Structures are given as structure tokens and as C-alpha cells.
mmCIF file of C-alpha atoms and ligand atoms in Angstrom:
data_model
loop_
_atom_site.group_PDB
_atom_site.id
_atom_site.type_symbol
_atom_site.label_atom_id
_atom_site.label_comp_id
_atom_site.label_asym_id
_atom_site.label_seq_id
_atom_site.Cartn_x
_atom_site.Cartn_y
_atom_site.Cartn_z
ATOM 1 C CA MET A 1 8.923 -12.360 0.221
ATOM 2 C CA SER A 2 12.023 -14.156 1.402
ATOM 3 C CA GLY A 3 11.974 -15.721 4.830
ATOM 4 C CA ALA A 4 15.627 -14.765 5.267
ATOM 5 C CA LEU A 5 14.782 -11.080 5.616
ATOM 6 C CA PRO A 6 14.430 -9.656 9.113
ATOM 7 C CA GLN A 7 10.854 -8.912 10.138
ATOM 8 C CA LYS A 8 9.388 -6.580 12.716
ATOM 9 C CA HIS A 9 5.842 -6.423 14.019
ATOM 10 C CA HIS A 10 4.016 -3.223 14.813
ATOM 11 C CA GLY A 11 0.354 -3.028 15.676
ATOM 12 C CA GLY A 12 -0.427 -6.198 13.752
ATOM 13 C CA MET A 13 1.465 -5.029 10.641
ATOM 14 C CA THR A 14 4.358 -7.191 9.457
ATOM 15 C CA ILE A 15 7.084 -5.291 7.663
ATOM 16 C CA VAL A 16 9.964 -6.996 5.860
ATOM 17 C CA PHE A 17 13.150 -4.965 5.926
ATOM 18 C CA THR A 18 15.340 -5.091 2.829
ATOM 19 C CA PRO A 19 17.668 -2.652 1.084
ATOM 20 C CA ASP A 20 15.877 -0.139 -1.123
ATOM 21 C CA SER A 21 17.019 3.253 -2.315
ATOM 22 C CA LEU A 22 14.407 5.144 -0.276
ATOM 23 C CA ASP A 23 14.039 2.318 2.235
ATOM 24 C CA LEU A 24 10.362 1.862 1.345
ATOM 25 C CA LEU A 25 9.024 -0.994 3.455
ATOM 26 C CA GLY A 26 5.441 -1.355 2.259
ATOM 27 C CA ILE A 27 2.063 0.361 2.330
ATOM 28 C CA ASP A 28 1.382 1.819 5.772
ATOM 29 C CA TYR A 29 -2.183 2.898 4.981
ATOM 30 C CA VAL A 30 -4.444 4.187 2.233
ATOM 31 C CA GLU A 31 -6.323 7.384 3.116
ATOM 32 C CA PHE A 32 -9.609 8.158 1.398
ATOM 33 C CA TYR A 33 -11.221 11.584 1.317
ATOM 34 C CA VAL A 34 -14.958 10.981 1.652
ATOM 35 C CA SER A 35 -17.991 13.125 2.347
ATOM 36 C CA ASN A 36 -19.081 11.122 5.393
ATOM 37 C CA ALA A 37 -16.336 9.139 7.145
ATOM 38 C CA ARG A 38 -18.661 7.642 9.740
ATOM 39 C CA GLN A 39 -20.890 6.086 7.091
ATOM 40 C CA THR A 40 -17.955 5.022 4.888
ATOM 41 C CA ALA A 41 -16.411 3.315 7.929
ATOM 42 C CA HIS A 42 -19.674 1.440 8.396
ATOM 43 C CA PHE A 43 -19.582 0.371 4.725
ATOM 44 C CA TYR A 44 -16.003 -0.934 4.750
ATOM 45 C CA ARG A 45 -16.557 -2.647 8.113
ATOM 46 C CA THR A 46 -19.705 -4.470 7.060
ATOM 47 C CA THR A 47 -18.563 -5.342 3.522
ATOM 48 C CA LEU A 48 -14.769 -5.858 3.561
ATOM 49 C CA GLY A 49 -14.733 -6.788 7.255
ATOM 50 C CA LEU A 50 -12.202 -4.104 8.218
ATOM 51 C CA LEU A 51 -12.255 -3.341 11.956
ATOM 52 C CA PRO A 52 -12.477 0.261 13.229
ATOM 53 C CA VAL A 53 -9.492 0.698 15.550
ATOM 54 C CA ALA A 54 -8.901 4.431 15.909
ATOM 55 C CA TYR A 55 -10.661 7.765 15.550
ATOM 56 C CA ALA A 56 -9.810 11.454 15.492
ATOM 57 C CA GLY A 57 -12.366 14.259 15.384
ATOM 58 C CA LEU A 58 -14.091 16.866 17.540
ATOM 59 C CA GLU A 59 -14.009 14.541 20.581
ATOM 60 C CA THR A 60 -10.216 14.252 20.327
ATOM 61 C CA GLY A 61 -9.607 17.947 19.737
ATOM 62 C CA LEU A 62 -9.430 17.838 15.943
ATOM 63 C CA ARG A 63 -11.663 20.744 14.900
ATOM 64 C CA ASP A 64 -11.932 20.610 11.113
ATOM 65 C CA ARG A 65 -12.173 16.956 10.086
ATOM 66 C CA ALA A 66 -12.951 13.427 11.274
ATOM 67 C CA SER A 67 -10.889 10.309 10.518
ATOM 68 C CA TYR A 68 -11.645 6.642 11.133
ATOM 69 C CA VAL A 69 -8.858 4.040 10.927
ATOM 70 C CA LEU A 70 -9.936 0.519 9.884
ATOM 71 C CA GLU A 71 -7.643 -2.511 9.887
ATOM 72 C CA ARG A 72 -7.637 -6.233 9.254
ATOM 73 C CA ARG A 73 -4.304 -8.078 9.166
ATOM 74 C CA ASN A 74 -2.083 -5.961 6.878
ATOM 75 C CA VAL A 75 -4.865 -3.913 5.246
ATOM 76 C CA ARG A 76 -5.289 -0.438 6.751
ATOM 77 C CA PHE A 77 -7.709 2.226 5.484
ATOM 78 C CA VAL A 78 -8.018 5.766 6.868
ATOM 79 C CA LEU A 79 -11.313 7.487 6.026
ATOM 80 C CA THR A 80 -11.315 11.264 6.385
ATOM 81 C CA ALA A 81 -14.175 13.757 5.970
ATOM 82 C CA PRO A 82 -14.244 17.560 6.366
ATOM 83 C CA LEU A 83 -16.311 19.019 9.220
ATOM 84 C CA THR A 84 -16.529 22.608 8.017
ATOM 85 C CA PRO A 85 -17.818 24.413 4.899
ATOM 86 C CA ASP A 86 -15.172 25.555 2.419
ATOM 87 C CA HIS A 87 -12.645 23.002 3.707
ATOM 88 C CA PRO A 88 -9.926 21.961 1.204
ATOM 89 C CA ILE A 89 -10.979 18.316 1.653
ATOM 90 C CA GLY A 90 -14.489 19.391 0.632
ATOM 91 C CA ALA A 91 -13.053 20.843 -2.575
ATOM 92 C CA HIS A 92 -11.264 17.520 -3.219
ATOM 93 C CA ILE A 93 -14.554 15.656 -2.812
ATOM 94 C CA ALA A 94 -16.473 18.144 -4.963
ATOM 95 C CA ARG A 95 -14.010 17.572 -7.780
ATOM 96 C CA HIS A 96 -13.256 13.851 -7.461
ATOM 97 C CA GLY A 97 -16.088 12.374 -5.433
ATOM 98 C CA ASP A 98 -15.037 9.942 -2.715
ATOM 99 C CA GLY A 99 -11.606 8.569 -3.566
ATOM 100 C CA VAL A 100 -8.060 7.774 -2.511
ATOM 101 C CA HIS A 101 -6.002 10.807 -1.506
ATOM 102 C CA ASP A 102 -2.891 9.279 0.079
ATOM 103 C CA ILE A 103 -1.030 6.036 -0.563
ATOM 104 C CA ALA A 104 1.118 6.202 2.574
ATOM 105 C CA LEU A 105 4.417 4.327 2.556
ATOM 106 C CA ARG A 106 6.105 2.878 5.628
ATOM 107 C CA VAL A 107 9.740 3.904 6.045
ATOM 108 C CA ARG A 108 12.317 3.669 8.840
ATOM 109 C CA ASP A 109 13.344 7.317 8.446
ATOM 110 C CA ALA A 110 10.721 9.679 7.004
ATOM 111 C CA THR A 111 13.067 12.676 7.034
ATOM 112 C CA ALA A 112 15.684 10.804 5.000
ATOM 113 C CA ALA A 113 13.097 9.364 2.584
ATOM 114 C CA TYR A 114 11.603 12.812 2.038
ATOM 115 C CA ALA A 115 15.040 14.381 1.515
ATOM 116 C CA ALA A 116 15.996 11.662 -0.984
ATOM 117 C CA ALA A 117 12.703 12.050 -2.877
ATOM 118 C CA MET A 118 13.082 15.839 -2.967
ATOM 119 C CA SER A 119 16.645 15.612 -4.265
ATOM 120 C CA ASN A 120 15.330 13.173 -6.910
ATOM 121 C CA GLY A 121 12.857 15.811 -8.110
ATOM 122 C CA ALA A 122 9.707 15.241 -6.032
ATOM 123 C CA THR A 123 7.115 17.977 -5.423
ATOM 124 C CA SER A 124 6.657 18.630 -1.702
ATOM 125 C CA VAL A 125 3.229 18.484 -0.066
ATOM 126 C CA GLN A 126 4.359 18.448 3.572
ATOM 127 C CA ALA A 127 7.857 18.690 5.039
ATOM 128 C CA PRO A 128 8.725 16.160 7.778
ATOM 129 C CA THR A 129 6.435 16.740 10.752
ATOM 130 C CA ILE A 130 6.966 15.081 14.131
ATOM 131 C CA SER A 131 3.987 14.311 16.337
ATOM 132 C CA THR A 132 4.348 12.864 19.806
ATOM 133 C CA ASP A 133 2.209 11.632 22.658
ATOM 134 C CA ALA A 134 2.671 9.312 25.635
ATOM 135 C CA ASN A 135 2.937 6.344 23.217
ATOM 136 C CA GLY A 136 5.937 7.656 21.294
ATOM 137 C CA ARG A 137 6.490 9.564 18.100
ATOM 138 C CA VAL A 138 5.460 9.387 14.452
ATOM 139 C CA VAL A 139 7.165 11.326 11.667
ATOM 140 C CA LYS A 140 5.194 12.072 8.507
ATOM 141 C CA ALA A 141 6.228 13.805 5.274
ATOM 142 C CA SER A 142 4.369 13.899 1.942
ATOM 143 C CA ILE A 143 5.088 14.318 -1.752
ATOM 144 C CA ALA A 144 2.771 14.669 -4.745
ATOM 145 C CA THR A 145 2.068 11.947 -7.315
ATOM 146 C CA TYR A 146 -0.491 11.770 -10.170
ATOM 147 C CA GLY A 147 -3.503 14.095 -10.027
ATOM 148 C CA GLU A 148 -4.199 15.257 -6.471
ATOM 149 C CA THR A 149 -2.955 11.959 -5.057
ATOM 150 C CA ILE A 150 -0.011 12.004 -2.640
ATOM 151 C CA HIS A 151 2.489 9.616 -1.066
ATOM 152 C CA SER A 152 3.226 10.158 2.609
ATOM 153 C CA PHE A 153 6.310 8.662 4.229
ATOM 154 C CA ILE A 154 5.416 7.293 7.658
ATOM 155 C CA GLU A 155 8.028 6.575 10.334
ATOM 156 C CA ARG A 156 6.525 4.878 13.380
ATOM 157 C CA GLU A 157 9.383 2.869 14.953
ATOM 158 C CA GLY A 158 8.390 2.038 18.504
ATOM 159 C CA TYR A 159 5.087 3.924 18.435
ATOM 160 C CA THR A 160 2.666 1.939 20.593
ATOM 161 C CA GLY A 161 -0.526 3.998 20.400
ATOM 162 C CA PRO A 162 -3.546 3.602 18.129
ATOM 163 C CA PHE A 163 -2.386 4.683 14.665
ATOM 164 C CA MET A 164 -0.840 8.122 15.375
ATOM 165 C CA PRO A 165 -0.750 10.868 18.002
ATOM 166 C CA GLY A 166 -4.123 12.636 17.994
ATOM 167 C CA PHE A 167 -6.054 9.397 17.479
ATOM 168 C CA GLN A 168 -7.829 7.492 20.215
ATOM 169 C CA HIS A 169 -8.768 3.817 20.391
ATOM 170 C CA LEU A 170 -12.269 3.049 19.233
ATOM 171 C CA ALA A 171 -13.890 1.186 22.073
ATOM 172 C CA GLU A 172 -16.937 0.018 20.112
ATOM 173 C CA ARG A 173 -16.572 -3.510 18.831
ATOM 174 C CA ALA A 174 -19.179 -3.565 16.091
ATOM 175 C CA PRO A 175 -19.560 -6.853 14.224
ATOM 176 C CA ALA A 176 -17.563 -7.337 11.029
ATOM 177 C CA PRO A 177 -17.589 -10.347 8.709
ATOM 178 C CA GLU A 178 -14.431 -12.468 8.313
ATOM 179 C CA THR A 179 -13.640 -11.978 4.648
ATOM 180 C CA GLY A 180 -10.114 -13.415 4.709
ATOM 181 C CA LEU A 181 -8.391 -10.318 3.306
ATOM 182 C CA THR A 182 -4.695 -10.285 4.190
ATOM 183 C CA VAL A 183 -2.786 -7.420 2.539
ATOM 184 C CA ILE A 184 -2.971 -4.793 -0.216
ATOM 185 C CA ASP A 185 -1.379 -6.556 -3.218
ATOM 186 C CA HIS A 186 -1.202 -3.596 -5.610
ATOM 187 C CA ILE A 187 -2.716 -0.157 -6.257
ATOM 188 C CA VAL A 188 -3.449 0.995 -9.796
ATOM 189 C CA GLY A 189 -3.418 4.615 -10.951
ATOM 190 C CA ASN A 190 -5.089 6.022 -14.048
ATOM 191 C CA VAL A 191 -3.040 8.864 -15.572
ATOM 192 C CA GLU A 192 -3.738 11.460 -18.243
ATOM 193 C CA LEU A 193 -3.550 10.705 -21.970
ATOM 194 C CA GLY A 194 0.069 11.112 -23.006
ATOM 195 C CA ALA A 195 1.398 11.229 -19.443
ATOM 196 C CA MET A 196 2.461 7.580 -18.975
ATOM 197 C CA ASP A 197 6.164 8.202 -19.557
ATOM 198 C CA ARG A 198 6.165 11.113 -17.120
ATOM 199 C CA TRP A 199 4.694 8.978 -14.308
ATOM 200 C CA VAL A 200 6.870 5.966 -15.132
ATOM 201 C CA GLY A 201 9.792 8.410 -14.842
ATOM 202 C CA PHE A 202 8.479 9.699 -11.506
ATOM 203 C CA TYR A 203 8.339 6.233 -9.930
ATOM 204 C CA ARG A 204 11.723 5.315 -11.448
ATOM 205 C CA ASP A 205 13.660 8.513 -10.734
ATOM 206 C CA VAL A 206 11.992 9.855 -7.578
ATOM 207 C CA LEU A 207 11.108 6.634 -5.745
ATOM 208 C CA GLY A 208 13.658 4.235 -7.278
ATOM 209 C CA PHE A 209 11.100 1.788 -8.714
ATOM 210 C CA LYS A 210 11.676 -0.487 -11.691
ATOM 211 C CA GLN A 211 9.295 -1.160 -14.556
ATOM 212 C CA LEU A 212 8.091 -4.733 -14.286
ATOM 213 C CA VAL A 213 5.902 -5.472 -17.268
ATOM 214 C CA HIS A 214 4.712 -3.598 -20.277
ATOM 215 C CA PHE A 215 1.386 -4.174 -21.955
ATOM 216 C CA ASP A 216 0.717 -2.051 -24.966
ATOM 217 C CA ASP A 217 -2.608 -1.209 -26.483
ATOM 218 C CA GLN A 218 -2.341 -4.210 -28.807
ATOM 219 C CA ASP A 219 -2.341 -6.434 -25.754
ATOM 220 C CA ILE A 220 -5.301 -4.804 -24.137
ATOM 221 C CA SER A 221 -7.875 -3.793 -26.631
ATOM 222 C CA THR A 222 -11.427 -4.722 -27.390
ATOM 223 C CA GLU A 223 -13.635 -3.621 -30.220
ATOM 224 C CA TYR A 224 -14.305 -0.350 -28.428
ATOM 225 C CA SER A 225 -11.626 0.571 -25.996
ATOM 226 C CA ALA A 226 -7.929 0.246 -25.386
ATOM 227 C CA LEU A 227 -5.383 1.194 -22.815
ATOM 228 C CA MET A 228 -1.703 1.090 -22.121
ATOM 229 C CA SER A 229 -0.518 -0.288 -18.789
ATOM 230 C CA LYS A 230 2.916 -0.334 -17.159
ATOM 231 C CA VAL A 231 3.773 -1.829 -13.787
ATOM 232 C CA MET A 232 6.172 -0.015 -11.455
ATOM 233 C CA GLN A 233 7.581 -1.948 -8.504
ATOM 234 C CA ASN A 234 10.028 -1.126 -5.707
ATOM 235 C CA GLY A 235 13.216 -3.084 -5.085
ATOM 236 C CA ASN A 236 11.843 -5.502 -2.492
ATOM 237 C CA GLY A 237 8.552 -6.075 -4.346
ATOM 238 C CA THR A 238 6.383 -4.830 -1.458
ATOM 239 C CA LEU A 239 5.012 -1.960 -3.565
ATOM 240 C CA LYS A 240 3.418 -2.712 -6.920
ATOM 241 C CA PHE A 241 1.858 0.297 -8.623
ATOM 242 C CA PRO A 242 0.554 -0.377 -12.151
ATOM 243 C CA LEU A 243 -0.296 2.722 -14.178
ATOM 244 C CA ASN A 244 -2.916 2.939 -16.935
ATOM 245 C CA GLU A 245 -3.166 5.491 -19.709
ATOM 246 C CA PRO A 246 -6.113 5.626 -22.099
ATOM 247 C CA ALA A 247 -5.442 4.628 -25.692
ATOM 248 C CA SER A 248 -7.699 5.387 -28.600
ATOM 249 C CA GLY A 249 -10.431 2.913 -29.465
ATOM 250 C CA ARG A 250 -13.659 3.150 -31.388
ATOM 251 C CA LYS A 251 -15.459 4.445 -28.317
ATOM 252 C CA LYS A 252 -14.584 5.877 -24.925
ATOM 253 C CA SER A 253 -12.192 3.647 -22.967
ATOM 254 C CA GLN A 254 -12.843 2.745 -19.342
ATOM 255 C CA ILE A 255 -9.775 4.819 -18.443
ATOM 256 C CA ALA A 256 -11.204 7.848 -20.245
ATOM 257 C CA GLU A 257 -14.502 7.301 -18.422
ATOM 258 C CA TYR A 258 -12.632 7.240 -15.110
ATOM 259 C CA LEU A 259 -10.671 10.419 -15.903
ATOM 260 C CA GLU A 260 -13.873 12.228 -16.860
ATOM 261 C CA TYR A 261 -15.750 11.271 -13.686
ATOM 262 C CA TYR A 262 -12.801 11.601 -11.297
ATOM 263 C CA GLY A 263 -11.900 14.951 -12.800
ATOM 264 C CA GLY A 264 -8.364 13.841 -13.618
ATOM 265 C CA PRO A 265 -5.829 11.157 -12.663
ATOM 266 C CA GLY A 266 -6.313 9.076 -9.546
ATOM 267 C CA VAL A 267 -6.436 5.630 -8.014
ATOM 268 C CA GLN A 268 -8.470 3.245 -10.168
ATOM 269 C CA HIS A 269 -8.409 0.138 -8.002
ATOM 270 C CA LEU A 270 -7.018 -1.439 -4.869
ATOM 271 C CA ALA A 271 -6.198 -5.143 -5.134
ATOM 272 C CA LEU A 272 -6.665 -7.007 -1.858
ATOM 273 C CA SER A 273 -5.128 -10.442 -1.303
ATOM 274 C CA THR A 274 -6.776 -13.544 0.105
ATOM 275 C CA ASP A 275 -5.629 -17.112 0.692
ATOM 276 C CA ASP A 276 -9.074 -18.493 -0.282
ATOM 277 C CA ILE A 277 -10.711 -16.475 -3.027
ATOM 278 C CA CYS A 278 -13.898 -18.554 -3.178
ATOM 279 C CA ALA A 279 -14.573 -18.044 0.545
ATOM 280 C CA THR A 280 -13.680 -14.336 0.299
ATOM 281 C CA VAL A 281 -15.940 -13.749 -2.699
ATOM 282 C CA ASP A 282 -18.794 -15.589 -0.978
ATOM 283 C CA ALA A 283 -18.359 -13.429 2.133
ATOM 284 C CA LEU A 284 -18.199 -10.190 0.141
ATOM 285 C CA ARG A 285 -21.223 -11.097 -1.973
ATOM 286 C CA ALA A 286 -23.168 -11.975 1.181
ATOM 287 C CA ALA A 287 -22.202 -8.539 2.518
ATOM 288 C CA GLY A 288 -23.512 -6.847 -0.625
ATOM 289 C CA ILE A 289 -20.426 -6.166 -2.761
ATOM 290 C CA PRO A 290 -21.421 -6.388 -6.444
ATOM 291 C CA PHE A 291 -18.834 -7.939 -8.772
ATOM 292 C CA ILE A 292 -18.331 -7.754 -12.528
ATOM 293 C CA SER A 293 -19.616 -11.021 -13.990
ATOM 294 C CA ALA A 294 -17.543 -12.963 -16.495
ATOM 295 C CA PRO A 295 -19.179 -14.205 -19.693
ATOM 296 C CA SER A 296 -19.902 -17.961 -19.573
ATOM 297 C CA SER A 297 -17.823 -18.311 -22.760
ATOM 298 C CA TYR A 298 -14.808 -17.302 -20.650
ATOM 299 C CA TYR A 299 -14.900 -20.714 -18.953
ATOM 300 C CA ASP A 300 -15.391 -22.806 -22.125
ATOM 301 C CA ASP A 301 -11.679 -23.215 -22.812
ATOM 302 C CA LEU A 302 -10.363 -22.488 -19.314
ATOM 303 C CA GLU A 303 -8.278 -25.668 -18.957
ATOM 304 C CA GLN A 304 -6.671 -25.200 -22.389
ATOM 305 C CA ARG A 305 -5.694 -21.637 -21.466
ATOM 306 C CA VAL A 306 -4.433 -22.092 -17.914
ATOM 307 C CA GLY A 307 -3.700 -25.826 -17.569
ATOM 308 C CA SER A 308 -4.494 -27.729 -14.410
ATOM 309 C CA ILE A 309 -5.432 -25.714 -11.325
ATOM 310 C CA ASP A 310 -6.471 -26.617 -7.781
ATOM 311 C CA GLU A 311 -9.942 -25.065 -8.058
ATOM 312 C CA SER A 312 -12.845 -26.607 -9.970
ATOM 313 C CA ARG A 313 -14.063 -24.792 -13.040
ATOM 314 C CA GLN A 314 -17.597 -24.981 -11.611
ATOM 315 C CA ALA A 315 -16.548 -23.226 -8.393
ATOM 316 C CA LEU A 316 -14.861 -20.411 -10.327
ATOM 317 C CA GLN A 317 -17.601 -20.028 -12.938
ATOM 318 C CA ALA A 318 -20.313 -19.897 -10.262
ATOM 319 C CA ARG A 319 -18.492 -16.904 -8.729
ATOM 320 C CA SER A 320 -17.186 -15.244 -11.959
ATOM 321 C CA ILE A 321 -13.599 -15.660 -10.728
ATOM 322 C CA LEU A 322 -10.976 -15.205 -13.475
ATOM 323 C CA VAL A 323 -7.724 -17.189 -13.837
ATOM 324 C CA ASP A 324 -4.442 -16.343 -15.535
ATOM 325 C CA ARG A 325 -1.175 -18.249 -15.783
ATOM 326 C CA ASP A 326 2.409 -17.173 -16.457
ATOM 327 C CA GLU A 327 5.799 -18.919 -16.220
ATOM 328 C CA GLU A 328 5.788 -18.805 -12.416
ATOM 329 C CA GLY A 329 2.312 -20.076 -11.665
ATOM 330 C CA TYR A 330 -1.231 -18.774 -11.793
ATOM 331 C CA LEU A 331 -3.476 -16.240 -10.124
ATOM 332 C CA LEU A 332 -7.189 -15.963 -9.431
ATOM 333 C CA GLN A 333 -8.910 -12.564 -9.503
ATOM 334 C CA ILE A 334 -12.270 -10.807 -9.573
ATOM 335 C CA PHE A 335 -13.229 -7.142 -9.852
ATOM 336 C CA SER A 336 -15.995 -5.285 -8.047
ATOM 337 C CA GLN A 337 -18.358 -2.711 -9.406
ATOM 338 C CA PRO A 338 -17.436 0.892 -8.467
ATOM 339 C CA MET A 339 -17.420 1.500 -4.687
ATOM 340 C CA GLN A 340 -19.282 4.834 -5.002
ATOM 341 C CA ASP A 341 -21.780 6.560 -7.300
ATOM 342 C CA ARG A 342 -19.168 7.757 -9.755
ATOM 343 C CA PRO A 343 -17.629 5.036 -11.982
ATOM 344 C CA THR A 344 -14.210 5.573 -10.400
ATOM 345 C CA LEU A 345 -12.600 3.462 -7.621
ATOM 346 C CA PHE A 346 -13.212 -0.284 -7.524
ATOM 347 C CA ILE A 347 -11.762 -3.245 -5.611
ATOM 348 C CA GLU A 348 -9.993 -6.318 -6.948
ATOM 349 C CA ILE A 349 -9.738 -9.533 -4.949
ATOM 350 C CA ILE A 350 -6.644 -11.563 -5.852
ATOM 351 C CA GLN A 351 -5.201 -14.926 -4.828
ATOM 352 C CA ARG A 352 -1.696 -15.637 -6.107
ATOM 353 C CA LYS A 353 -0.577 -19.202 -6.680
ATOM 354 C CA GLY A 354 2.966 -18.552 -7.849
ATOM 355 C CA SER A 355 2.196 -15.920 -10.468
ATOM 356 C CA GLN A 356 3.532 -12.450 -9.674
ATOM 357 C CA SER A 357 1.840 -10.762 -12.646
ATOM 358 C CA PHE A 358 -1.504 -8.999 -12.927
ATOM 359 C CA GLY A 359 -3.819 -11.110 -15.077
ATOM 360 C CA LYS A 360 -2.860 -9.878 -18.525
ATOM 361 C CA GLY A 361 -4.646 -12.846 -20.113
ATOM 362 C CA ASN A 362 -7.872 -11.713 -18.450
ATOM 363 C CA PHE A 363 -7.734 -8.114 -19.564
ATOM 364 C CA LYS A 364 -9.661 -8.620 -22.776
ATOM 365 C CA ALA A 365 -12.402 -10.743 -21.202
ATOM 366 C CA LEU A 366 -12.528 -8.373 -18.260
ATOM 367 C CA PHE A 367 -12.702 -5.240 -20.349
ATOM 368 C CA GLU A 368 -15.482 -6.639 -22.476
ATOM 369 C CA ALA A 369 -17.387 -7.258 -19.253
ATOM 370 C CA ILE A 370 -16.569 -3.756 -17.969
ATOM 371 C CA GLU A 371 -17.750 -2.271 -21.252
ATOM 372 C CA ARG A 372 -21.116 -3.951 -20.824
ATOM 373 C CA GLU A 373 -21.396 -2.087 -17.508
ATOM 374 C CA GLN A 374 -20.133 1.121 -19.138
ATOM 375 C CA ALA A 375 -22.794 0.810 -21.851
ATOM 376 C CA LYS A 376 -25.468 0.558 -19.115
ATOM 377 C CA ARG A 377 -24.200 3.903 -17.791
ATOM 378 C CA GLY A 378 -24.490 5.458 -21.278
ATOM 379 C CA ASN A 379 -20.726 6.006 -21.406
ATOM 380 C CA LEU A 380 -19.655 3.763 -24.277
HETATM 381 FE FE1 FE2 B 401 -5.233 -5.192 -10.501
#
């Protein structure tokens, strides 16, 4: 991000303002639909070190669901569970398991962003809705994306309360580890077989994104599985949404496995940034996050593949951290095991050292490692 761009600070979130067709400023929050928000909040607090800051539920007058808001620096999760039988959120969980429902985007004017998206061909989920309390006003509007996932536009200029009207501060200050996570780097969606072009078109035509990179299934294939991946990015680079589509291989691809267990398209992984990946991985492992291990052969020719890097090979190999280099620099990354029982959502930890890509050179080594896990689940 350029230092020349004006910045504003709201509730610990730093937003860089720059011209963009829908004026999309960054990710405001990611909302998960889960079966038990209280316990999921405990999990993400004690593992990722996200701090519970706000709550809405029966005690605040919300009768049908409970939501916990967790934050650390520029990472914000909202965890929402239904409180009543036959609730639509319950149907979402029955179909998908716990997963991401809303990738909410920060805008200056939610009504204008929604109107622009609708005139560009978006499907409406919620027309602009204003909520107010003594702390100011928040405007929210939502459109549909892949599967049952949505994008909300969030306008919160000058709002000084905890998260949104209807939420109250969480007074409890339960301990959380310092894991060094700074911001959500990118969010990857898995889409249906044959639907890649449709969703590339959605992000291009409806939200004004550009396609950044194109891997085809020759790039990313192993003996068994293959996929196609395209990266969509907004004009100021604050939103990076890669999309994966399954491609045919000898056996079931990891994308096909995801689609089967999620019951359709959805968010495959959230990549979270750190400035010190070794310290972050150590903290997450100590907190119980299981990571995909890299084969020791991966490190045999590391220097030949990526050239000289600041980190020692021993430090990376001991932690199964992967490295990839492009023209601009390199990146370090590692992938967790699934965050829930179903082999669906997982977390990536990423540290960028110049590179703005996504670890293409690691895909083959990574996928071979993922397939070993898939085989253990009887799904390869
Ligand atoms: Fe990623």
C-alpha cells in the first residue's frame, strides 16, 4: 500500500482510501455461521489470539441468534449461531457445517456501492439498512456471491460504538495468546465445476475487480488431483479473492472433496498475515493448531529454487513453512488442517517479503501433502 494515500483509523482498523469503482476499502469483517458461537469464540481466542470485543444476543435484545465479534489489529471475525429451532442459520449449518457466510467489505457509502453493484448485475440479499444508536450510524447492504456466501457493504464513518448498533462491549478480558496476526491477506473461494468463468465475470463486472494471475491445471496438478485457480483483485489491491475450480485428475481433487462436504461452493481458506511467521507458527502450534507438514524432500533444493532468503532452512523445515519467489520478492506460507470436522475451511499463515503472489511454486508440494491427509480421510 502506498504511503501517499490518505488513511483513517476506526476502532483499531486502518483503511487506505483510494479510487475504486465501487469504492471498496478493504475487508470489514468475516462472518461465520456456526452451531455454537460461544465455543467457537473460545476456540479463535485461544488459538488465533483474537480478542472478543462485542456481543449481541438475548441479553442485548436479539431474540433469535447470538454473535461474538473478535478482533486483533486488522483481523475481525464475527461468529453467529442460531438460538431457535428451524432458524435459517440452522439450515445453513445443516447443509455446510460451520463456515464463512459473509465476506463484508468496508465502503464509504453502502447505498451507493449497493446501487452500483445492482446496476452491474448483482443479486440482492439485503437492501441498504440503516441502524443507529447513541454512538452513531452504520449502513449495511448485501449481495450474493458463490454458493450461499454473501458480500455485505458496510458504511461506518464516525461510528464510535462496539462494532454496530445492537452490540455491546464485552467486559470480560479472557487471556489470548499474542500470535502476531496483522490483517486478512486474501480469501479463497471454491466454485462449482465449470463455473470459474461465471465467478470471474461476477468479480470483474459487478465489483470491478481485475484478474491478477492465471494458473491452469497444468500448473497445479499432481498424480491424482488438479485444479484451476484465478486471482481476482480490486483496484487498490486491498481485496484479493482467488477462486478455485476442480479439474479432472486420476482421483478426487481437494476442491471436489471440499464441494462434496460443504454441499456446494464456499470459502476454502482465509490467509492471515504476520510479520514473523516463525514466531506466529510457534504460537499457533503451542495453542493447538495442526498444520499440514511439508515433505523433507521439499527442503532439499530450497536454495536453488528460491535463492537467498533471510530465514534459515533449518528454521523453516522444523516448522514445515513453505517458500516461493517471484520477480518482486518472496513469500513464506503454511496451511492448517481443517478448522472443523468437515474437510472444508482452513487457515493459511503468510508473510510477504516483496512477493505479491500466492505461492504458485508451492502448489504441487502442498497438494501432495494435502492428498496424504485426504487419503487418511478415505477421500482420495
Ligand atoms: Fe492462499
